Structure formats: structure tokens, C-alpha cells
């Protein structure tokens, strides 16, 4: 009975190791490297993503795959570290969510940028042709109606000026240029009713593209400014710092519990040795008379 | 001496040809359309996904499978103006092709699904399409011991909605359709003829390529339908489906915005646009010129563009 009691007590003491052991688990320096490595990748991806947007803006990218593919990779990287973040500190979830929101905002702005850039590229590519077509129609009308010749010659000259000013918008980031262009176009629009029908139709097409370029240039500036304000990088860094802090805290706790577990295990071993020593000691025989 | 001269000429000719080949390949690497890449997928999941894609138990009355609307052998869609769901219900929108859908940056015309996995769950739950739910579907599929075994072999948690979605999405990703044009882009200059090359040049010159570019020849961006002309005003009655991405974001900027569709296999996917309003490729091109490009083009140029578009049809018959 007494032996059974000793066994139960000892088993209970051994069971005390379990919670200590549990506390020492789950903190692996390799995990820290994995998470911080993924965040580093995300940071590099984000930087390259911005470069790709600028390449698309300037027409160096011939297609939008380079500004589209990072979306999926960024979310995959974040998904990959998500379980580890939650395991260290529930508060990291909030920071992860903030980063996710920033990424979604960035994707949204980039989606709008792609649409805007495609419209702009199309019109910029077409405007010289539209100008040539308008000038040809004006020349034909001038030849056919001598009374209109002077007006048509002026229109052709103005069309050339509009073309130059429109193309300048592509190179100069200047709000005044856009304003001046709109003024010039405004004067042409006022006379639109006087143009012969074929010229008026050609003028409408020309005008449509000039307005598109002017509007889309403004939109481009707004979008790029908006993109610059999306705090993806700041949130990656914030998450990285918070994770490192949480990891260090968890690691310190892990070290503490490891020491405690070793100490406790040593105590149990000593106790076991003591008990074994006692149980193996021969009982003293009464001395013979 | 004569022999050496002959050998020298021969070597020079080979070198010149090789140089020409390299130059041509380099030139094509800078094109706005990129050749298709073969995805690296688990063949067992593709096979299981194929079975699920054709499984009518996904619909409430066991009458429809994904393949009912996305017939793989017919361009990955149904050829109708609008999709038809269970009990003959006519849907609000044209069925997009499933071929090369793995290249799309979002799924559905309005981009409401971020991934093919998300998309796969949509029609199952849509009352106008398959009209079912996962509990019902699992109830039926769990009685199929062989299928349950297949899922268990591939997924640690066996037959689960997310695994059905994964298998279907994996199968869909396998539906890539390399075309003659891909061979041309890869340097095989004779893969397309002179007219088709001219058509490609016009496709670029007229600006179609501004939206239809990349590996998918589209599918990687959104665009407003009616950039340089008001398509919906001219159309008249505007439906909810016409609102496009606005139905997802409720942002005014997204009104009439749609995912730009891929033009791969466009020859097979009539009728065109989200409203299936263009019955032929020629009609679709006319609409694009008028409302997206804001310009006109001679019929001969459009005919050449059609010729080019036909080079985007997959060469291998899909099943």
C-alpha cells in the first residue's frame, strides 16, 4: 500500500514535467528565419512591383503581366507566414491584417492604373494618325470649298499645335501644359459647328482622343500619388519588428522554462535516487544476545 | 581547295541562318503577347479534378456539371448568349471560357473571385446555376466509396469542399491551349502566314494590344466597356450584369468595368462580351473599334485582324 502511494506521488511529480515541456515547445529559431525571410521576400517583391509600375507607365513594359503577377505572390507569401504569426502572439494577427489591407489597396490602385495606362497608350499611339486624318479632311474641304480654305488651313495648323502640346504632356509633368492644351482645344471646339460634315466627324475623333489623353494624364498623376501613399512597405516593417519582438519574448520564456524543466528533472532524478537508495537499504537485524 | 571553299561557304551559311534565327527569337521576346507556359501540376489532382468537373452531382437535381456550361471540346463555353442553369433557368451573363482560365488574374466577368478555387464554389451555390450547397454535395459524394478513397489518397483530410475546389481548380489550370501563334512567338517564323502576321501588326497598331496583351492575350486587367463611346447608352436597357465590377465594389468608378477577356481561342467562343451581344468575331471587332478604340478601320484591316485572332486557337483538341 505504502509502495503504491509512493509510486502515485512520484508519477504525479513526473507529470509536472508535462506543462513545463509544453512551454518549451513551439519556439524554433528556424521558424524565425522562415518568417523574417518571407517578409524580406515580400519587401523585395514590393520594391520590384513599384519599379514594374513605373516601367509600365513609361511604356518599357509591353504588357501588364509584370504588374499583375506580384499580386498572387504577395498574398501567397503572407498566407504562408500567417499560421506562424498567430502561434506567437495573437496581436500579430492585427498587424498582419493591416498589411493585407494595404496590399489589397495597392492591388486596387494598380488595377486602376492598368486600365488608365492602357487607355492613355491607345490614344497616344493614335493621336498622330488622327491628326493626319483631320488635316487631310481639312485640306480636302478647303480644296472643295474655296470659302473655307483659310479656315481649314488654320484648323490644320491648330491640329498640329494640339498634337505637339498633347505629346508634350507625355514627357512633361506640368499642370499648366494641360491647362493650356485645354484652352487651345476649347477654341477649336467653339468653331466645330462651322466645319463641313466630314471634317467635323474627323475632328470629333481627334478631339475625343485629345481629351482622353489630357484626362488620363491627370488620372495617372493621381493614381501614382495614391500608389505612393499605400503603406505596404511600412506595414511589412511594422509586422517584421512586431514579430521579432514577439519571437524574442517567446524565446526568453522558452529559455526560462527550459531551465526550469532541467532543474525540475534534476530534482526528480535526485528524488528517485534517494527513494531507490532507501528501498534497497537492508533492514537492521536485532543484535543477538 | 575547291572543297575547302565549299565547306567554308556552307559553314558561313549555317552561321548566318543561326544568327538570323537568334535575331528573330530575340525580336519576338519583346512582343506584348507572351507564349504560353506549361503549368507544373499534380497529374493525379488534374485527373480527379477532371472527374469532378464532369460530375453532375454538384448540382441540386444532378442535371448539370461544370462541363455543361464549359464544354472543353467547344472552346470551354456553351455557345449561348447567356448561361443556362438547373430547370432551364437562363442566367444574366455570358459564360466565359474555362480554357486558359488559370492565366486570369481574377475570375468571373466582374472579377468577384480572386482565384479559381473561389470561383469553383460560386456556381455550386448559385440558385440560378447549380442551386446546391456543399452539405448536399458532400452527402451525395460520400456515398461513392471509390471517390472518397481517391480524395483520401490525395488530401490528408479527404473529401472536403476545399479539396473539391482545389481539384477542380487544378484541372482548370491544366487547360492551357498552345497555338500556332505561340510557336511563332517562340521563333518559328513560318508558324503563321503573311496575312496573319499583317493582322498581328494591325492588332498592335490599332491599339487592341493595349488591353489584350500578356500571356493570356487579356485576362490580366479590368477595363471600362465604352472608353471612347457610350456602349450602354446605345444599347438601351441596362441590366445588373451590365454594371460589371460595380456590383462587387459599389464604387462609381467601377460602373461598366469588366475583366478584359483573354483572346486565346476567341474563334471558338462566340457570342462575345458579357452580354453575348456580338454573334460573330467581325461584329465584336466593330464594337471594339467603336467603343474602346474610338476609331474606324477599313474592312480589309479588320479581316486581317480576324485572321490573326484565329492563330490564337489551341492546336491540340481539348477534352
Coordinates of N, CA, C and O in Angstrom, one line a residue, chain B residues 159-296:
Chain B
X159 N -12.3 13.9 -48.5 CA -13.4 14.7 -49.2 C -13.9 15.8 -48.5 O -14.7 15.7 -47.5
X160 N -13.5 17.0 -48.9 CA -13.9 18.3 -48.2 C -14.2 19.3 -49.3 O -13.6 19.2 -50.4
X161 N -15.1 20.2 -49.1 CA -15.4 21.2 -50.1 C -14.1 21.9 -50.6 O -13.9 22.0 -51.8
X162 N -13.2 22.3 -49.7 CA -12.0 23.0 -50.2 C -11.1 22.1 -51.1 O -10.4 22.6 -52.0
X163 N -11.2 20.8 -50.8 CA -10.4 19.8 -51.7 C -11.1 19.6 -53.0 O -10.4 19.4 -54.0
X164 N -12.4 19.6 -53.0 CA -13.1 19.6 -54.3 C -12.7 20.8 -55.2 O -12.4 20.7 -56.3
X165 N -12.8 22.0 -54.5 CA -12.4 23.2 -55.2 C -11.0 23.1 -55.7 O -10.7 23.6 -56.8
X166 N -10.1 22.6 -54.9 CA -8.7 22.5 -55.3 C -8.5 21.6 -56.5 O -7.8 22.0 -57.4
X167 N -9.2 20.5 -56.4 CA -9.1 19.5 -57.6 C -9.6 20.1 -58.8 O -8.9 20.1 -59.9
X168 N -10.8 20.8 -58.8 CA -11.3 21.4 -60.0 C -10.4 22.5 -60.5 O -10.2 22.6 -61.7
X169 N -9.9 23.3 -59.6 CA -9.1 24.4 -60.0 C -7.8 23.9 -60.6 O -7.3 24.4 -61.6
X170 N -7.2 22.8 -60.0 CA -6.0 22.2 -60.6 C -6.3 21.7 -62.0 O -5.5 21.9 -62.9
X171 N -7.4 21.1 -62.2 CA -7.8 20.6 -63.6 C -7.9 21.8 -64.5 O -7.4 21.8 -65.6
X172 N -8.6 22.9 -64.0 CA -8.8 24.0 -64.9 C -7.4 24.7 -65.3 O -7.3 25.1 -66.4
X173 N -6.5 24.6 -64.3 CA -5.2 25.2 -64.6 C -4.5 24.4 -65.7 O -3.5 24.9 -66.4
X174 N -4.9 23.1 -65.8 CA -4.2 22.3 -66.9 C -4.7 22.6 -68.3 O -4.2 22.2 -69.3
X175 N -5.8 23.4 -68.3 CA -6.4 23.6 -69.7 C -5.8 24.8 -70.4 O -6.4 25.8 -70.7
X176 N -4.5 24.6 -70.7 CA -3.8 25.6 -71.5 C -3.8 25.2 -72.9 O -3.7 24.0 -73.2
X177 N -3.9 26.1 -73.8 CA -4.0 25.7 -75.2 C -3.0 26.4 -76.1 O -3.2 27.4 -76.8
X178 N -1.8 25.8 -76.2 CA -0.8 26.4 -77.1 C -1.2 26.5 -78.5 O -1.9 25.5 -79.0
X179 N -0.9 27.6 -79.2 CA -1.5 27.8 -80.5 C -0.3 28.0 -81.5 O 0.9 28.0 -81.1
X180 N -0.7 28.1 -82.8 CA 0.3 28.4 -83.8 C 1.0 29.7 -83.5 O 2.2 29.9 -83.7
X181 N 0.3 30.7 -82.9 CA 0.9 32.0 -82.6 C 2.0 31.8 -81.5 O 3.0 32.5 -81.5
X182 N 1.8 30.9 -80.6 CA 2.8 30.6 -79.6 C 4.1 30.1 -80.2 O 5.2 30.5 -79.8
X183 N 3.9 29.3 -81.2 CA 5.1 28.7 -81.9 C 5.8 29.9 -82.7 O 7.0 30.0 -82.7
X184 N 5.0 30.8 -83.2 CA 5.5 32.0 -83.9 C 6.3 32.8 -82.9 O 7.5 33.2 -83.2
X185 N 5.7 33.0 -81.8 CA 6.4 33.8 -80.7 C 7.7 33.2 -80.3 O 8.7 33.8 -79.9
X186 N 7.7 31.8 -80.3 CA 8.9 31.1 -79.9 C 9.9 31.0 -80.9 O 10.9 30.3 -80.7
X187 N 9.7 31.7 -82.0 CA 10.8 31.8 -83.0 C 10.5 31.0 -84.3 O 11.3 31.0 -85.2
X188 N 9.4 30.3 -84.4 CA 9.1 29.5 -85.6 C 8.4 30.5 -86.6 O 7.1 30.5 -86.6
X189 N 9.1 31.2 -87.3 CA 8.5 32.3 -88.1 C 7.5 31.8 -89.1 O 6.7 32.6 -89.6
X190 N 7.6 30.6 -89.5 CA 6.6 30.1 -90.6 C 5.3 29.5 -89.9 O 4.4 29.1 -90.6
X191 N 5.2 29.6 -88.6 CA 4.0 29.1 -88.0 C 2.7 29.8 -88.3 O 1.6 29.3 -88.2
X192 N 2.9 31.1 -88.7 CA 1.7 31.8 -89.2 C 2.1 32.5 -90.5 O 3.3 32.7 -90.8
X193 N 1.1 32.7 -91.4 CA 1.3 33.1 -92.7 C 1.4 34.7 -92.8 O 1.2 35.4 -91.8
X194 N 1.7 35.2 -94.0 CA 1.8 36.6 -94.2 C 0.6 37.4 -93.7 O 0.8 38.5 -93.1
X195 N -0.6 37.0 -94.1 CA -1.8 37.7 -93.7 C -1.9 37.8 -92.2 O -2.3 38.8 -91.7
X196 N -1.6 36.7 -91.6 CA -1.8 36.6 -90.1 C -0.8 37.5 -89.4 O -1.1 38.2 -88.4
X197 N 0.4 37.5 -90.0 CA 1.5 38.4 -89.5 C 1.0 39.9 -89.6 O 1.2 40.7 -88.7
X198 N 0.5 40.2 -90.8 CA 0.0 41.5 -91.0 C -1.2 41.9 -90.0 O -1.2 43.0 -89.5
X199 N -2.0 40.9 -89.8 CA -3.1 41.0 -88.9 C -2.6 41.3 -87.5 O -3.2 42.2 -86.8
X200 N -1.5 40.7 -87.1 CA -1.0 40.9 -85.8 C -0.4 42.3 -85.7 O -0.6 43.0 -84.7
X201 N 0.2 42.7 -86.8 CA 0.8 44.1 -86.8 C -0.3 45.1 -86.7 O -0.2 46.1 -85.9
X202 N -1.4 44.9 -87.3 CA -2.6 45.8 -87.2 C -3.2 45.8 -85.8 O -3.6 46.8 -85.3
X203 N -3.2 44.6 -85.3 CA -3.8 44.4 -83.9 C -3.0 45.3 -82.9 O -3.5 45.9 -82.0
X204 N -1.7 45.4 -83.2 CA -0.8 46.2 -82.4 C -1.0 47.7 -82.7 O -1.2 48.6 -81.9
X205 N -1.0 48.0 -84.0 CA -1.0 49.4 -84.5 C -2.4 50.1 -84.1 O -2.4 51.2 -83.7
X206 N -3.4 49.3 -84.2 CA -4.7 49.9 -83.9 C -5.0 50.1 -82.4 O -5.9 50.7 -81.9
X207 N -4.1 49.4 -81.6 CA -4.2 49.6 -80.1 C -5.0 48.5 -79.4 O -5.2 48.6 -78.2
X208 N -5.4 47.5 -80.1 CA -6.1 46.4 -79.5 C -5.2 45.8 -78.4 O -5.7 45.3 -77.3
X209 N -3.9 45.8 -78.7 CA -3.0 45.2 -77.8 C -2.8 45.9 -76.4 O -2.2 45.4 -75.5
X210 N -3.4 47.2 -76.4 CA -3.2 47.9 -75.1 C -3.9 47.1 -74.0 O -3.4 47.1 -72.8
X211 N -5.0 46.4 -74.3 CA -5.7 45.7 -73.2 C -5.4 44.2 -73.4 O -5.3 43.4 -72.4
X212 N -5.4 43.7 -74.6 CA -5.3 42.3 -74.9 C -3.8 42.0 -75.1 O -3.3 41.9 -76.2
X213 N -3.1 41.8 -74.0 CA -1.7 41.5 -74.0 C -1.3 40.5 -73.0 O -2.2 39.9 -72.3
X214 N 0.0 40.2 -72.9 CA 0.5 39.3 -71.9 C 0.3 37.8 -72.3 O -0.1 37.6 -73.5
X215 N 0.5 36.9 -71.4 CA 0.5 35.5 -71.8 C -1.0 35.1 -72.1 O -1.2 34.3 -73.0
X216 N -1.9 35.7 -71.5 CA -3.3 35.4 -71.7 C -4.0 36.1 -72.9 O -5.1 35.9 -73.2
X217 N -3.2 37.1 -73.5 CA -3.8 38.0 -74.5 C -5.1 38.6 -73.9 O -6.1 38.7 -74.5
X218 N -4.9 39.1 -72.7 CA -6.0 39.7 -71.9 C -6.1 38.9 -70.6 O -5.2 38.1 -70.3
X219 N -7.1 39.1 -69.8 CA -7.3 38.4 -68.6 C -6.4 38.9 -67.5 O -6.4 38.2 -66.4
X220 N -5.7 40.0 -67.6 CA -4.8 40.4 -66.6 C -5.1 41.9 -66.1 O -4.3 42.5 -65.5
X221 N -6.3 42.3 -66.5 CA -6.7 43.7 -66.1 C -8.2 43.9 -66.2 O -8.8 43.1 -66.8
X222 N -8.6 45.0 -65.7 CA -10.0 45.4 -65.9 C -10.0 46.6 -66.9 O -9.0 47.3 -67.0
X223 N -11.2 46.8 -67.5 CA -11.3 48.0 -68.4 C -12.8 48.4 -68.4 O -13.7 47.5 -68.3
X224 N -13.0 49.6 -68.6 CA -14.3 50.1 -68.8 C -14.8 49.7 -70.2 O -14.1 49.9 -71.1
X225 N -16.1 49.2 -70.2 CA -16.6 48.9 -71.5 C -17.3 50.2 -72.0 O -18.3 50.6 -71.5
X226 N -16.7 50.8 -73.0 CA -17.2 52.1 -73.5 C -16.2 53.2 -73.1 O -16.6 54.2 -72.5
X227 N -15.0 53.0 -73.4 CA -13.9 54.1 -73.1 C -14.1 55.3 -73.9 O -14.1 56.4 -73.4
X228 N -14.3 55.1 -75.2 CA -14.4 56.3 -76.1 C -15.8 56.4 -76.8 O -15.9 57.0 -77.9
X229 N -16.7 55.7 -76.2 CA -18.1 55.8 -76.8 C -19.0 55.2 -75.7 O -18.5 54.3 -75.0
X230 N -20.2 55.6 -75.6 CA -21.1 55.1 -74.6 C -21.9 53.9 -75.0 O -23.0 54.0 -75.6
X231 N -21.3 52.7 -74.8 CA -21.8 51.4 -75.3 C -23.2 51.2 -74.6 O -24.2 50.8 -75.3
X232 N -23.4 51.5 -73.4 CA -24.6 51.2 -72.6 C -25.7 52.1 -73.0 O -26.9 51.7 -73.0
X233 N -25.4 53.3 -73.3 CA -26.4 54.3 -73.7 C -27.0 53.8 -75.1 O -28.2 53.8 -75.3
X234 N -26.1 53.4 -75.9 CA -26.5 53.0 -77.3 C -27.2 51.6 -77.2 O -28.1 51.4 -78.0
X235 N -26.9 50.8 -76.2 CA -27.5 49.5 -76.0 C -29.0 49.7 -75.6 O -29.8 48.9 -75.9
X236 N -29.2 50.7 -74.7 CA -30.5 50.9 -74.2 C -30.7 50.3 -72.8 O -30.1 50.8 -71.9
X237 N -31.5 49.3 -72.7 CA -31.8 48.7 -71.4 C -30.6 48.2 -70.7 O -29.9 47.2 -71.2
X238 N -30.3 48.8 -69.5 CA -29.1 48.3 -68.8 C -29.5 47.3 -67.7 O -30.4 47.6 -66.9
X239 N -28.8 46.2 -67.7 CA -29.2 45.1 -66.7 C -28.1 45.2 -65.5 O -27.1 46.0 -65.6
X240 N -28.4 44.5 -64.5 CA -27.4 44.5 -63.3 C -26.1 44.0 -63.8 O -25.0 44.5 -63.4
X241 N -26.1 42.9 -64.6 CA -24.9 42.4 -65.1 C -24.0 43.4 -65.9 O -22.8 43.3 -65.9
X242 N -24.7 44.4 -66.5 CA -24.0 45.4 -67.3 C -23.2 46.3 -66.3 O -22.3 47.0 -66.8
X243 N -23.5 46.3 -65.1 CA -22.8 47.2 -64.2 C -21.4 46.8 -63.9 O -20.6 47.5 -63.4
X244 N -21.2 45.5 -64.2 CA -19.8 45.0 -64.1 C -19.3 45.0 -62.7 O -19.9 44.6 -61.7
X245 N -18.1 45.5 -62.5 CA -17.4 45.4 -61.3 C -18.1 46.2 -60.2 O -17.8 46.0 -59.0
X246 N -18.9 47.2 -60.6 CA -19.6 48.0 -59.6 C -20.4 47.1 -58.7 O -20.6 47.4 -57.5
X247 N -20.9 46.0 -59.2 CA -21.8 45.1 -58.4 C -21.0 44.5 -57.2 O -21.5 44.0 -56.3
X248 N -19.6 44.5 -57.4 CA -18.8 43.9 -56.4 C -18.3 45.0 -55.4 O -18.3 44.9 -54.2
X249 N -17.8 46.1 -56.0 CA -17.2 47.2 -55.1 C -18.1 48.3 -54.7 O -17.8 49.0 -53.7
X250 N -19.2 48.5 -55.4 CA -20.1 49.6 -55.2 C -19.5 51.0 -55.4 O -19.9 52.0 -54.9
X251 N -18.3 50.9 -56.1 CA -17.6 52.2 -56.3 C -18.0 52.7 -57.7 O -17.9 51.9 -58.7
X252 N -18.4 53.9 -57.8 CA -18.9 54.5 -59.0 C -17.9 54.4 -60.2 O -18.2 54.2 -61.3
X253 N -16.6 54.4 -59.8 CA -15.5 54.3 -60.8 C -15.5 52.9 -61.5 O -15.0 52.8 -62.5
X254 N -16.2 52.0 -60.8 CA -16.2 50.6 -61.4 C -17.5 50.3 -62.2 O -17.7 49.2 -62.6
X255 N -18.3 51.3 -62.4 CA -19.5 51.1 -63.2 C -19.1 50.8 -64.6 O -18.3 51.5 -65.2
X256 N -19.6 49.7 -65.2 CA -19.4 49.3 -66.6 C -17.9 48.8 -66.7 O -17.4 48.7 -67.8
X257 N -17.3 48.4 -65.6 CA -15.9 47.9 -65.7 C -15.9 46.4 -65.7 O -16.6 45.8 -64.8
X258 N -15.2 45.8 -66.6 CA -15.2 44.3 -66.6 C -13.7 43.8 -66.7 O -12.8 44.6 -67.1
X259 N -13.6 42.6 -66.4 CA -12.3 41.9 -66.7 C -12.1 41.8 -68.2 O -13.0 41.4 -68.9
X260 N -10.9 42.2 -68.7 CA -10.7 42.1 -70.1 C -10.5 40.6 -70.4 O -9.7 39.9 -69.8
X261 N -11.4 40.1 -71.3 CA -11.3 38.6 -71.5 C -10.0 38.2 -72.3 O -9.5 39.1 -73.1
X262 N -9.6 37.0 -72.1 CA -8.5 36.5 -72.9 C -9.0 36.3 -74.4 O -10.1 35.9 -74.6
X263 N -8.1 36.5 -75.3 CA -8.5 36.3 -76.7 C -8.0 34.9 -77.2 O -8.2 34.6 -78.4
X264 N -7.4 34.2 -76.3 CA -7.0 32.8 -76.8 C -8.3 32.0 -77.1 O -9.2 32.1 -76.3
X265 N -8.3 31.4 -78.2 CA -9.4 30.6 -78.7 C -10.7 31.4 -79.0 O -11.8 30.9 -79.0
X266 N -10.5 32.7 -79.2 CA -11.6 33.6 -79.4 C -12.5 33.1 -80.6 O -13.7 33.4 -80.6
X267 N -11.8 32.5 -81.5 CA -12.5 31.9 -82.7 C -13.7 31.0 -82.3 O -14.7 30.9 -83.0
X268 N -13.5 30.3 -81.1 CA -14.4 29.3 -80.7 C -15.4 29.8 -79.7 O -16.3 29.0 -79.2
X269 N -15.3 31.0 -79.2 CA -16.1 31.4 -78.0 C -17.2 32.4 -78.3 O -17.6 33.1 -77.4
X270 N -17.7 32.4 -79.5 CA -18.9 33.3 -79.8 C -20.1 32.8 -79.0 O -20.2 31.6 -78.8
X271 N -21.1 33.6 -78.7 CA -21.1 35.0 -78.9 C -20.2 35.7 -77.9 O -19.8 35.2 -76.8
X272 N -20.0 37.0 -78.2 CA -18.9 37.7 -77.4 C -19.5 38.8 -76.5 O -20.6 39.2 -76.6
X273 N -18.7 39.2 -75.6 CA -18.9 40.2 -74.5 C -19.7 39.6 -73.4 O -20.4 38.5 -73.5
X274 N -19.8 40.3 -72.3 CA -20.5 39.8 -71.1 C -22.0 39.6 -71.4 O -22.7 38.8 -70.8
X275 N -22.5 40.4 -72.4 CA -23.9 40.3 -72.7 C -24.2 39.4 -73.9 O -25.3 39.3 -74.4
X276 N -23.1 38.8 -74.4 CA -23.3 37.9 -75.6 C -23.9 38.6 -76.8 O -24.6 37.9 -77.6
X277 N -23.7 39.9 -76.9 CA -24.4 40.6 -77.9 C -23.8 40.5 -79.3 O -24.5 40.8 -80.3
X278 N -22.5 40.2 -79.4 CA -21.9 40.1 -80.7 C -21.8 38.7 -81.1 O -21.2 37.9 -80.4
X279 N -22.5 38.4 -82.2 CA -22.6 37.0 -82.6 C -21.4 36.5 -83.4 O -21.1 35.3 -83.4
X280 N -20.7 37.4 -84.0 CA -19.5 37.0 -84.8 C -18.3 37.8 -84.3 O -18.4 38.9 -83.7
X281 N -17.2 37.3 -84.7 CA -15.9 38.0 -84.4 C -15.9 39.3 -85.1 O -15.4 40.3 -84.5
X282 N -16.4 39.4 -86.3 CA -16.4 40.7 -87.1 C -17.2 41.7 -86.3 O -16.8 42.9 -86.2
X283 N -18.4 41.3 -85.8 CA -19.2 42.2 -85.1 C -18.5 42.7 -83.8 O -18.5 43.9 -83.5
X284 N -17.9 41.7 -83.1 CA -17.2 42.1 -81.9 C -16.1 43.1 -82.2 O -15.9 44.1 -81.4
X285 N -15.3 42.9 -83.3 CA -14.3 43.8 -83.6 C -14.8 45.2 -83.9 O -14.3 46.2 -83.5
X286 N -15.9 45.2 -84.6 CA -16.6 46.5 -84.9 C -16.9 47.3 -83.6 O -16.7 48.5 -83.5
X287 N -17.5 46.5 -82.7 CA -17.8 47.2 -81.4 C -16.6 47.7 -80.7 O -16.6 48.8 -80.1
X288 N -15.6 46.9 -80.7 CA -14.3 47.3 -80.0 C -13.7 48.5 -80.7 O -13.3 49.5 -80.0
X289 N -13.7 48.6 -82.0 CA -13.2 49.8 -82.7 C -14.0 51.0 -82.3 O -13.4 52.1 -82.0
X290 N -15.3 50.8 -82.2 CA -16.2 52.0 -82.0 C -16.1 52.5 -80.5 O -15.9 53.7 -80.3
X291 N -16.2 51.5 -79.6 CA -16.4 52.0 -78.2 C -15.1 51.9 -77.4 O -15.0 52.6 -76.4
X292 N -14.1 51.1 -77.8 CA -12.9 51.0 -77.0 C -11.8 51.8 -77.6 O -10.9 52.4 -76.9
X293 N -11.7 51.7 -78.9 CA -10.6 52.4 -79.6 C -10.9 53.8 -80.1 O -10.0 54.6 -80.4
X294 N -12.2 54.0 -80.3 CA -12.7 55.3 -80.7 C -12.2 55.7 -82.1 O -11.8 56.8 -82.4
X295 N -12.2 54.7 -83.0 CA -11.7 55.0 -84.4 C -12.4 54.0 -85.3 O -13.0 53.0 -84.9
X296 N -12.1 54.2 -86.6 CA -12.7 53.2 -87.6 C -11.5 52.6 -88.3 O -10.4 53.0 -88.2

